[in-house]
XYZ file of C-alpha atoms in Angstrom:
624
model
C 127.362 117.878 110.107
C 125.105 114.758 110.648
C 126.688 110.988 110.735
C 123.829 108.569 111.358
C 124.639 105.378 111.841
C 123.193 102.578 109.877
C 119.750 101.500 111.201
C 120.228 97.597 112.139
C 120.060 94.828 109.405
C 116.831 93.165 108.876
C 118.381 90.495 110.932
C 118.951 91.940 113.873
C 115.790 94.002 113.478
C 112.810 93.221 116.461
C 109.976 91.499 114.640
C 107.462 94.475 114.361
C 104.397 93.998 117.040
C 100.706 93.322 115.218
C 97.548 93.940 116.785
C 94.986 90.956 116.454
C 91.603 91.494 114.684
C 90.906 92.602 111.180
C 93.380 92.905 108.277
C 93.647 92.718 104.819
C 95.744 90.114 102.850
C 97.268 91.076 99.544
C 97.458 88.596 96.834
C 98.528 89.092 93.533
C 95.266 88.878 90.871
C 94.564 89.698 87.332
C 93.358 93.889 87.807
C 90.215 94.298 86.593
C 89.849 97.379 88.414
C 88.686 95.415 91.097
C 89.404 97.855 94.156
C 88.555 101.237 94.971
C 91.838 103.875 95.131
C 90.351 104.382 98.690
C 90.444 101.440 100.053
C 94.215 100.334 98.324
C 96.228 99.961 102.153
C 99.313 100.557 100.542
C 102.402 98.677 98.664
C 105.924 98.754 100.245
C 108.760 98.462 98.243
C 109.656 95.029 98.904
C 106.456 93.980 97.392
C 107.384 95.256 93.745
C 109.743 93.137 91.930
C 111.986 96.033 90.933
C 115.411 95.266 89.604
C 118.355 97.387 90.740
C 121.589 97.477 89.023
C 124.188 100.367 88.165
C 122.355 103.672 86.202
C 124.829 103.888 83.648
C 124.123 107.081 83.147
C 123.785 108.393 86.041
C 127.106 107.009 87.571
C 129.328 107.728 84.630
C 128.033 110.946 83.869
C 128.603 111.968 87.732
C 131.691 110.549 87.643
C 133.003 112.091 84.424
C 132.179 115.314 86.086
C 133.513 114.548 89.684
C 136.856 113.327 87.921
C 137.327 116.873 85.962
C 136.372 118.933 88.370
C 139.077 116.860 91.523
C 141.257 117.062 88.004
C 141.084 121.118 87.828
C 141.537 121.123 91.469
C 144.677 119.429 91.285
C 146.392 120.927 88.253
C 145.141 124.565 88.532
C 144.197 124.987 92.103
C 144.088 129.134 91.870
C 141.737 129.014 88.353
C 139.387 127.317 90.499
C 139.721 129.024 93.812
C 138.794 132.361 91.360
C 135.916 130.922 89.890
C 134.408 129.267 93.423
C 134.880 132.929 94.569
C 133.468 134.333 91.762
C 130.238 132.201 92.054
C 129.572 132.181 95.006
C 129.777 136.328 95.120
C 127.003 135.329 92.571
C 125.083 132.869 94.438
C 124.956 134.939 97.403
C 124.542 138.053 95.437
C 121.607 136.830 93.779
C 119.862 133.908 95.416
C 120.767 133.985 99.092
C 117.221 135.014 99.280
C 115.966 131.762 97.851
C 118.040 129.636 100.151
C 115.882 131.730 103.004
C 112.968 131.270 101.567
C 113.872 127.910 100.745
C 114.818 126.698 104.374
C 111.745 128.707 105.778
C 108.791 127.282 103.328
C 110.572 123.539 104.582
C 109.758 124.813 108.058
C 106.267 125.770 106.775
C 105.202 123.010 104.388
C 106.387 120.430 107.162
C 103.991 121.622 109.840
C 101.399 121.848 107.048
C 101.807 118.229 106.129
C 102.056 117.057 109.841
C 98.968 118.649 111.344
C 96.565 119.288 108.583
C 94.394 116.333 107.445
C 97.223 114.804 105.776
C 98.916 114.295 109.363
C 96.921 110.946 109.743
C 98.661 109.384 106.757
C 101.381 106.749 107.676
C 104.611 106.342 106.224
C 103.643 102.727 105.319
C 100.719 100.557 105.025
C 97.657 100.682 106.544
C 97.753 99.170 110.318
C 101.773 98.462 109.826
C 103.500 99.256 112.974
C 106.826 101.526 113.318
C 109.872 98.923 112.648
C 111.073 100.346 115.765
C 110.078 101.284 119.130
C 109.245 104.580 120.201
C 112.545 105.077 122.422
C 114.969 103.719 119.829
C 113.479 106.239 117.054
C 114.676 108.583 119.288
C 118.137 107.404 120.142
C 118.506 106.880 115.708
C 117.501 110.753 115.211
C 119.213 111.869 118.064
C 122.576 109.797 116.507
C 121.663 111.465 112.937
C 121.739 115.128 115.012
C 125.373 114.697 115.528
C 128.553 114.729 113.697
C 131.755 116.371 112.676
C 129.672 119.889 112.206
C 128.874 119.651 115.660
C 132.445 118.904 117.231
C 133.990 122.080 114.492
C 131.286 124.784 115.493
C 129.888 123.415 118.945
C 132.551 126.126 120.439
C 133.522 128.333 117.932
C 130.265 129.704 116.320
C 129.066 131.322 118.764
C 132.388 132.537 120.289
C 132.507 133.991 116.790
C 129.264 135.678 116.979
C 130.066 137.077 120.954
C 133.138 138.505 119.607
C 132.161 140.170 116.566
C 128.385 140.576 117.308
C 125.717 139.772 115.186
C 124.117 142.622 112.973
C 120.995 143.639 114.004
C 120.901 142.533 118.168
C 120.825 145.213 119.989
C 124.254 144.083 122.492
C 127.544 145.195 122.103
C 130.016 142.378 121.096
C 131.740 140.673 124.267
C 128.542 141.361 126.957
C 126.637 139.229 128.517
C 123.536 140.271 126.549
C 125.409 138.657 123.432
C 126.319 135.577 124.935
C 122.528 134.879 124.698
C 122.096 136.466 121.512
C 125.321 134.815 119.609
C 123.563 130.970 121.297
C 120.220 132.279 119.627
C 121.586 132.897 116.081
C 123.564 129.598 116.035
C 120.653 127.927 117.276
C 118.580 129.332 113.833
C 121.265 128.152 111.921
C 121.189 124.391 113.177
C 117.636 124.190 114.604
C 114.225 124.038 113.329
C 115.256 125.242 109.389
C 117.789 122.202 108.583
C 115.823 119.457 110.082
C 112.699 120.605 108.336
C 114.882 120.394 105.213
C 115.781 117.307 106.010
C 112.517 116.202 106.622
C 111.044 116.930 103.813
C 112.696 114.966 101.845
C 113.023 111.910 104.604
C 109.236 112.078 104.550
C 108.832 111.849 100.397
C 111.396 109.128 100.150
C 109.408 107.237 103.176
C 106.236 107.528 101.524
C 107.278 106.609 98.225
C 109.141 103.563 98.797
C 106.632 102.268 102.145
C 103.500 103.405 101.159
C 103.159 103.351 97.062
C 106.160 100.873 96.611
C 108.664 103.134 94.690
C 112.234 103.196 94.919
C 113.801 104.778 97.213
C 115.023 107.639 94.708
C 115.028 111.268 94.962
C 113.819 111.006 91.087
C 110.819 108.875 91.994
C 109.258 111.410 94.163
C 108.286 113.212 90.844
C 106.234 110.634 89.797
C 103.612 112.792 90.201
C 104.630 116.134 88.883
C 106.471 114.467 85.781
C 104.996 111.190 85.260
C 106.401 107.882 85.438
C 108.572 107.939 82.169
C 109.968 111.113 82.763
C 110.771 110.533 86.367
C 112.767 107.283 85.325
C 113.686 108.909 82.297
C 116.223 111.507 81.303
C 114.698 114.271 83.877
C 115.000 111.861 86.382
C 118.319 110.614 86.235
C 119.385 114.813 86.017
C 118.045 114.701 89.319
C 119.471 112.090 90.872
C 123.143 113.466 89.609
C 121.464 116.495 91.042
C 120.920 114.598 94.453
C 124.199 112.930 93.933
C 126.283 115.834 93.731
C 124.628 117.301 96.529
C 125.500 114.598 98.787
C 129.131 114.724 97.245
C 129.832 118.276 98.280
C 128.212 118.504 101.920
C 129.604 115.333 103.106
C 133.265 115.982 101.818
C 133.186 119.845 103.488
C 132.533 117.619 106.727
C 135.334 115.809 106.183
C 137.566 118.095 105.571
C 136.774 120.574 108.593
C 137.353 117.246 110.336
C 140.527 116.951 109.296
C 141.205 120.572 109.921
C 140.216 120.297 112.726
C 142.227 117.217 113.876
C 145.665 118.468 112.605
C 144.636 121.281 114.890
C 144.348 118.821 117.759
C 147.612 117.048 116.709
C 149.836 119.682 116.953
C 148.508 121.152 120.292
C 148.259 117.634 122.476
C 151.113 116.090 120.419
C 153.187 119.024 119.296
C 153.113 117.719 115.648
C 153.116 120.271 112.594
C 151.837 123.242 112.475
C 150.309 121.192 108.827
C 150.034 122.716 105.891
C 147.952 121.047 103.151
C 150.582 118.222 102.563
C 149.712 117.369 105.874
C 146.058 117.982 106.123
C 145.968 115.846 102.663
C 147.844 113.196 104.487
C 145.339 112.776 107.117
C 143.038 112.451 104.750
C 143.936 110.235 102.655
C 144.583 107.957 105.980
C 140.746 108.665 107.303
C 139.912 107.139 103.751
C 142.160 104.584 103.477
C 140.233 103.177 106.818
C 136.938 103.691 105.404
C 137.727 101.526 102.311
C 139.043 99.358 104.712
C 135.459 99.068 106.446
C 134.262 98.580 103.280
C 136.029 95.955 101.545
C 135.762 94.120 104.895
C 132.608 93.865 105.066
C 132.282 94.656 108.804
C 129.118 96.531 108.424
C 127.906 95.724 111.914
C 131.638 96.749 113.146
C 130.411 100.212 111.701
C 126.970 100.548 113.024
C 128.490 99.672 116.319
C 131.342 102.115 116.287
C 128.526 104.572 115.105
C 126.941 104.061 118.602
C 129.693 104.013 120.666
C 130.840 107.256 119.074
C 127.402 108.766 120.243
C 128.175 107.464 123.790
C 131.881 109.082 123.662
C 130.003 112.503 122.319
C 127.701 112.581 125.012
C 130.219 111.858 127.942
C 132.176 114.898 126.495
C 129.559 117.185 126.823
C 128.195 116.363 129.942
C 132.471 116.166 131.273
C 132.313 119.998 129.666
C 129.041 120.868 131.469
C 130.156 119.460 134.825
C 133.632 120.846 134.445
C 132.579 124.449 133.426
C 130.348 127.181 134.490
C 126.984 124.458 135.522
C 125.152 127.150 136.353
C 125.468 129.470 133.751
C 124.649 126.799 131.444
C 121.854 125.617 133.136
C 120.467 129.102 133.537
C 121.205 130.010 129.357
C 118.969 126.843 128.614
C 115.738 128.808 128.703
C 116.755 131.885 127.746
C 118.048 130.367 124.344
C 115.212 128.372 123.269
C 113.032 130.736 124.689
C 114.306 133.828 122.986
C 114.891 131.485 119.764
C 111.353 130.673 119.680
C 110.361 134.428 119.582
C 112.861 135.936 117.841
C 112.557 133.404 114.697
C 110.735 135.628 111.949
C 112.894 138.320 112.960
C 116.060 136.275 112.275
C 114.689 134.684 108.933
C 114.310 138.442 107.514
C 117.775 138.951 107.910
C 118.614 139.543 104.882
C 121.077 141.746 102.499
C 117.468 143.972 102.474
C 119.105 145.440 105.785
C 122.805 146.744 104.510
C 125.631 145.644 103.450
C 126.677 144.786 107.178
C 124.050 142.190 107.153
C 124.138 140.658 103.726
C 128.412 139.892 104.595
C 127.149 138.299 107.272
C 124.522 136.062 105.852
C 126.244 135.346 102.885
C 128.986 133.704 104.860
C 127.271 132.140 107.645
C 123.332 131.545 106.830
C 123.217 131.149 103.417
C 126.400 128.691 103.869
C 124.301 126.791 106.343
C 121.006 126.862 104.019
C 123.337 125.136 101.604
C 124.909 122.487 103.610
C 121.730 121.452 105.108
C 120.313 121.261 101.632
C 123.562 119.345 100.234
C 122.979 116.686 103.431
C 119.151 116.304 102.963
C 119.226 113.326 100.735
C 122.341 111.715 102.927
C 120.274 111.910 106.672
C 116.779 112.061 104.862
C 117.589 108.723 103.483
C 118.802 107.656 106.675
C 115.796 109.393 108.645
C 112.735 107.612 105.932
C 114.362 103.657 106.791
C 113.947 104.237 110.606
C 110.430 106.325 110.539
C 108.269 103.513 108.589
C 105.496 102.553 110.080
C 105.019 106.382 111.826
C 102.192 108.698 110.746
C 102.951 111.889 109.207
C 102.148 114.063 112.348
C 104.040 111.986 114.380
C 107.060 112.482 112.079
C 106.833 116.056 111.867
C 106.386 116.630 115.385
C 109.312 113.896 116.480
C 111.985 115.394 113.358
C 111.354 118.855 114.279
C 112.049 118.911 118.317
C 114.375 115.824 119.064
C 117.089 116.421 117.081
C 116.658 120.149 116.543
C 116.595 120.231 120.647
C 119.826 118.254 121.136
C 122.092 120.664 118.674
C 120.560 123.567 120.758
C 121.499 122.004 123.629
C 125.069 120.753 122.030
C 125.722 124.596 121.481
C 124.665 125.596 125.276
C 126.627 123.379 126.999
C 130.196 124.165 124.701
C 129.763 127.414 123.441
C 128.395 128.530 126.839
C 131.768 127.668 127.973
C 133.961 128.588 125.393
C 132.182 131.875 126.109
C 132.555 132.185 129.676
C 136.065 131.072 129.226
C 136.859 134.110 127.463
C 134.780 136.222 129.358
C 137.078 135.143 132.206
C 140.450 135.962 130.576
C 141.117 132.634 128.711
C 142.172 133.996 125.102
C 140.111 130.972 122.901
C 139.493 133.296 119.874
C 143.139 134.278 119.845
C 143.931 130.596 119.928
C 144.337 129.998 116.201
C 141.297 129.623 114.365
C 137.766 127.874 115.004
C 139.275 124.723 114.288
C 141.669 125.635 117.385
C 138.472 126.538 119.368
C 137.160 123.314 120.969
C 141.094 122.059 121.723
C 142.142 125.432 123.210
C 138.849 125.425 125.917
C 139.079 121.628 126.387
C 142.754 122.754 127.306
C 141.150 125.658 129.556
C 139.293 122.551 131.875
C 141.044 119.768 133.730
C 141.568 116.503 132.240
C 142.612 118.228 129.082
C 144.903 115.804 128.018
C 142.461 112.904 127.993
C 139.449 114.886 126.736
C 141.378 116.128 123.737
C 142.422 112.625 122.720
C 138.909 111.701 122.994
C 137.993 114.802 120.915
C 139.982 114.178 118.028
C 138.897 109.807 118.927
C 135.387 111.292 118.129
C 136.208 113.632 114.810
C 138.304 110.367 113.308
C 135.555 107.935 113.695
C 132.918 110.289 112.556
C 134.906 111.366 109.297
C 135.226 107.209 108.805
C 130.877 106.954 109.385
C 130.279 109.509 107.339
C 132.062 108.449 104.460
C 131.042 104.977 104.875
C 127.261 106.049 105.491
C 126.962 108.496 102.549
C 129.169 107.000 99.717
C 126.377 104.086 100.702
C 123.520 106.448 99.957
C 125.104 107.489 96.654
C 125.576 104.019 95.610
C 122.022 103.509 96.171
C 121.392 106.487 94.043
C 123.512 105.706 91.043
C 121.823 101.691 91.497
C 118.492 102.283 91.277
C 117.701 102.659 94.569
C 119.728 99.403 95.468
C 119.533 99.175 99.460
C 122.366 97.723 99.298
C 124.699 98.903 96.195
C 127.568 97.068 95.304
C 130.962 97.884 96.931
C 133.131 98.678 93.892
C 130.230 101.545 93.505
C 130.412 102.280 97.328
C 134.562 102.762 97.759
C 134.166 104.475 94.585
C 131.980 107.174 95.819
C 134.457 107.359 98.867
C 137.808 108.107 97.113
C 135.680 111.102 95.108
C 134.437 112.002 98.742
C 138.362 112.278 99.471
C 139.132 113.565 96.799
C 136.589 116.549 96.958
C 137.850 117.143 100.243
C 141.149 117.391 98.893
C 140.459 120.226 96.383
C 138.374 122.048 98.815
C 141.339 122.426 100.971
C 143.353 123.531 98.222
C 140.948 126.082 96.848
C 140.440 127.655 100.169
C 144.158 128.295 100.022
C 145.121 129.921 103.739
C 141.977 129.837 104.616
C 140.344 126.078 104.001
C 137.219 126.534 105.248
C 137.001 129.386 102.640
C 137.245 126.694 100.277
C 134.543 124.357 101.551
C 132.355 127.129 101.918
C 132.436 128.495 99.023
C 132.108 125.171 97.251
C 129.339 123.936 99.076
C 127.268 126.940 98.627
C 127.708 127.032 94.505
C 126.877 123.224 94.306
C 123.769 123.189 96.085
C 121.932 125.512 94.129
C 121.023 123.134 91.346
C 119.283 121.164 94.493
C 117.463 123.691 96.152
C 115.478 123.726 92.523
C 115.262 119.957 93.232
C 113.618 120.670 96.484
C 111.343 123.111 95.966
C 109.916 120.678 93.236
C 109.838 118.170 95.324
C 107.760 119.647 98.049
C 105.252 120.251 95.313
C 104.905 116.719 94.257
C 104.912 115.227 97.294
C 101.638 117.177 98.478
C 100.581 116.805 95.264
C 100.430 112.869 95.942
C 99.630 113.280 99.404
C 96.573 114.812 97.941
C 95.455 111.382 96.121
C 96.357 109.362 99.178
C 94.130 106.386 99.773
C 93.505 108.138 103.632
C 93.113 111.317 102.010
C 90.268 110.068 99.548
C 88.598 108.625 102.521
C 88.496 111.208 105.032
C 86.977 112.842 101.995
C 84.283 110.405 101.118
C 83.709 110.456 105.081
C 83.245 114.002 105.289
C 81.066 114.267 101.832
C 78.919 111.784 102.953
C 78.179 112.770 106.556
C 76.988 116.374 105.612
C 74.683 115.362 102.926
C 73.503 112.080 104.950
C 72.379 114.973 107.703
C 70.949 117.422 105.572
C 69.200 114.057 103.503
C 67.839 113.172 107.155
C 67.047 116.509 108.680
C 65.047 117.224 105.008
C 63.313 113.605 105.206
C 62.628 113.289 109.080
C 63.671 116.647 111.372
C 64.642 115.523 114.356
C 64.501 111.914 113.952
C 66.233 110.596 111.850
C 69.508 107.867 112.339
C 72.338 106.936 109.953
C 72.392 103.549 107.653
C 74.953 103.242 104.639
C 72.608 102.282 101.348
C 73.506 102.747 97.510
C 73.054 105.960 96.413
C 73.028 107.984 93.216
C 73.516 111.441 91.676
C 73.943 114.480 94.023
C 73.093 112.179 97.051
C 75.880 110.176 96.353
C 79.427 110.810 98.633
C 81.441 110.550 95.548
C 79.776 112.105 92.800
C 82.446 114.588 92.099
C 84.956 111.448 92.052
C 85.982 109.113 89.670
C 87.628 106.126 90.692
C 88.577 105.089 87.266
C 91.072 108.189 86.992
C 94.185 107.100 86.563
C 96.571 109.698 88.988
C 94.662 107.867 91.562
C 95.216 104.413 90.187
C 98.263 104.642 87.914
C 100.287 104.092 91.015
C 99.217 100.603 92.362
C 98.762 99.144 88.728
C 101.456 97.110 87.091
C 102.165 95.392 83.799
C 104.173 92.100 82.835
C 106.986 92.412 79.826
C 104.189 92.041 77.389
C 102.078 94.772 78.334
C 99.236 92.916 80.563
C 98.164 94.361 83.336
C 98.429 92.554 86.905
C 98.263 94.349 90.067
C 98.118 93.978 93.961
C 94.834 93.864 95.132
C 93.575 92.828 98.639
C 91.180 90.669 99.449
C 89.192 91.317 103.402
C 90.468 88.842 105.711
C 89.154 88.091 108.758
C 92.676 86.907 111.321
C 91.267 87.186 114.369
C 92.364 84.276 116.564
């Protein structure tokens, strides 16, 4: 799926633009309660002295398990290709309902957070401005909306779907009805449902670390919900092995369709193979011997720039594809899609086994698969998509997450399976070509320039797999350190080789079939997370519900409609507005204590002996 690039260093960040006039200046005091939880503008991260380091427990106890299961993999490949079978006939069996409900309630809860009252709240301090401009945010989640996923299924999902129809449209596999309808249900699987998993947890990790100076830890999002000891305790670190293992799965099924999918490309441009999985192991273990490469080198800004030129090589494919195939067609299924997407969407999400067994095979092996992956990526791009959103309000999250990326895959899957479609519409055999992973070689090979386009193809698929790996075995080094920014390499190439390794076994589980493998694999692990999610959507409104914004717009409304009632009462008709100190029922916050600690727990802090000292903020006038 996804491979977001790095956001730039700090260094080469633009200094973030402040407006003149008032603004508060935090010092660090003795706390003697001396602020109100409403008028507390925030703490980023960086103004906690937290100290990061390796979680023992979390990092051995990952690996232990990552070792024995890449073990069993190895040494008795068809004992665990039974048992991946075997649960996942569970999983789907028995909770590809929850993975449903899952991805829709992310849809739901986003647009709840994003444009109800909570909207206003900003994924950082009070007054601080986005880190980056308005244009760039998009170009960052447009780069985290692409990836390996997108080069393996851009053709062949929904040449799948046109061939063997989708249960439950009304068109007959192969007409032109279903070249709309198999674009729709590919769209629901990468649209609006996986970015608003990903957002979700973007958004919590965002607000924790910018706005109440957490780390940026899945485990510290249940602060709330469990309390600071558990959520650093034992709990915690079970979900961050939780998050961890997650990230471990979805990211290596990536990699290995990638690699699928560039054998595939090596033995139709170069004649090489066909590879079985000596060879796809091979180029695997090569992939990864370049990422550790990258990171032993050090030449993070080498990677952040190939990241971007990668984007730039993706995009000139597709628009080479759009020119060079049917332009019109495509341009004409662009409405109809989204269109038809946008109403048909509740009657895709019940598409469940409720309907027959016709329907539940089919969501068990494409939309609960995809429910899963998304899940297994959200703390790999949501970690990416909370460090270049700081400084944005909720509602302008919600709104940007949702459409911009979610828009570009639609438009990914227009543009190449619109062709791949036409293609075979028009007597080019694609899905007789040898597999999906054949599908996006064998139509490039349909267009001119084919030899040049497919060396950029697999170009594209290489660099991604090397990214990816780099990107995400850094986002589960910063899990198993504490939420170190910036873990430690040993931890980082460490992560990578089980990343390869994973990728190894899921080829060899899926036997014939690899992507069998991954799929099955993917699905069974993220289960544990989905539980992780669904949690953390309730703790994260939870806090958003003892937000320093939130207590004021609720002071603001309390006190408006009893100051009017007070003056109507007092004077009728004339009657004006003055803030005074009031008691009892008159006062806005009688039903509020400020003393409580769930709304002051989280900006207090003690020294090693137990003595409380705490941020406070003093009003400062810096106008010039």
């Amino acid at each position: 799926m996804s491979t977001p690039p790095q956001p730039p260093h700090e260094s080469e960040q633009h200094t973030p633009r402040r407006w003149p006039g008032h603004r508060r200046k935090r010092e660090q005091l003795p706390y003697p309660h001396g602020i109100h939880p409403a008028l507390v503008p925030g703490i980023a991260v960086e103004d906690r002295k937290l100290s990061y380091g390796t979680d023992r427990t979390v990092f051995l106890v990952t690996a232990v398990c990552i070792a024995a299961f890449i073990a069993w993999g190895v040494l008795s490949t068809e004992t665990l290709a039974t048992a991946s079978t075997a649960a996942l006939g569970w999983v789907t069996g028995n909770t590809g309902w929850f993975f449903t409900a899952m991805s829709t309630l992310a849809v739901l809860f986003m647009l709840v957070v994003g444009f109800t009252k909570t909207g206003r709240i900003p994924l950082g301090t009070d007054e601080e401005e986005p880190e980056y401009s308005f244009f760039a945010w998009l170009a960052m989640l447009f780069a985290a909306g692409m990836g390996i996923g997108l080069m393996f299924f851009g053709a062949s999902e929904p040449l799948n779907h046109f061939g063997a129809g989708v249960p439950g449209f009304g068109a007959a596999p192969g007409s032109e009805e279903m070249t709309v309808f198999a674009l729709v249900q590919t769209a629901f699987h990468w649209a609006l449902n996986p970015w608003a998993m990903y957002a979700v947890v973007g958004a919590a990790i965002a607000y924790g670390a910018y706005r109440r100076g957490r780390a940026p830890l899945i485990s510290r999002i249940f602060v709330p919900l469990l309390g600071k000891k558990r959520a650093e305790g034992g709990v915690g670190k079970l979900i961050d092995i939780f998050a961890i293992f997650a990230t471990l799965f979805g990211t290596a099924a990536s990699l290995g369709i990638g690699a699928v999918q560039i054998a595939q490309g090596l033995q139709i441009v170069a004649g090489w193979g066909p590879f079985g999985n000596g060879g796809l192991i091979a180029i695997i273990a090569v992939l990864t011997a370049g990422f550790v490469v990258s990171a032993v080198s050090g030449i993070a800004r080498g990677i952040r720039y190939l990241s971007s030129t990668n984007l730039i090589l993706a995009f000139l494919l597709a628009l080479f594809v759009f020119v060079a195939g049917p332009t019109v067609l495509l341009l004409d299924l662009v409405p109809a899609v989204f269109s038809t997407y946008l109403q048909e969407y509740l009657w895709l999400t019940g598409q469940t086994g409720a309907w027959g067994e016709e329907t539940a095979g089919f969501a068990g092996g494409w939309t609960v698969f995809y429910w899963a992956w998304w899940l297994s990526w959200s703390p790999f791009v949501g970690m990416f998509i909370a460090k270049i959103s700081r400084g944005r309000t909720l509602r302008q999250f919600v709104t940007v997450v949702l459409v911009v990326p979610s828009s570009m895959c639609v438009l990914w899957f227009i543009v190449m399976g619109g062709t791949a479609m036409h293609l075979q519409q028009t007597g080019t055999d694609l899905a007789g070509a040898g597999g999906q992973e054949a599908t996006l070689f064998a139509m490039l090979d349909a267009l001119p320039l084919s030899a040049i386009t497919s060396v950029l193809a697999m170009l594209i698929i290489g660099i991604f797999f090397v990214t990816s790996a780099d990107s995400a075995s850094i986002v589960m080094g910063t899990l198993s350190q504490r939420g170190d920014p910036d873990p430690h390499k040993g931890v980082v190439i460490f992560w990578g080789l089980c990343l390869g390794g994973i990728a190894v076994v899921m080829l060899l589980a899926g036997g014939g079939d690899a992507l069998t493998g991954m799929q099955n694999l993917v699905t069974v692990s993220a289960l544990p997370f989905a539980v992780v999610v669904l949690l953390l959507m309730v703790a994260f409104y939870k806090e958003l519900h003892h937000d320093p914004a939130t207590i004021r717009a609720r002071f603001a409304s309390a006190a408006m409609r009893k100051a009017v009632i007070h003056g109507i009462e007092e004077h009728g008709d004339d009657f004006a507005l003055q803030v005074e100190h009031a008691g009892g029922l008159r006062a806005a916050g009688e039903a509020f204590d400020s003393h409580d600690p769930v709304v002051t727990e989280w900006y207090r802090q003690v020294d090693e002996h137990g003595n409380e000292i705490e941020h406070v903020y003093k009003e400062e006038d810096t106008s010039p």
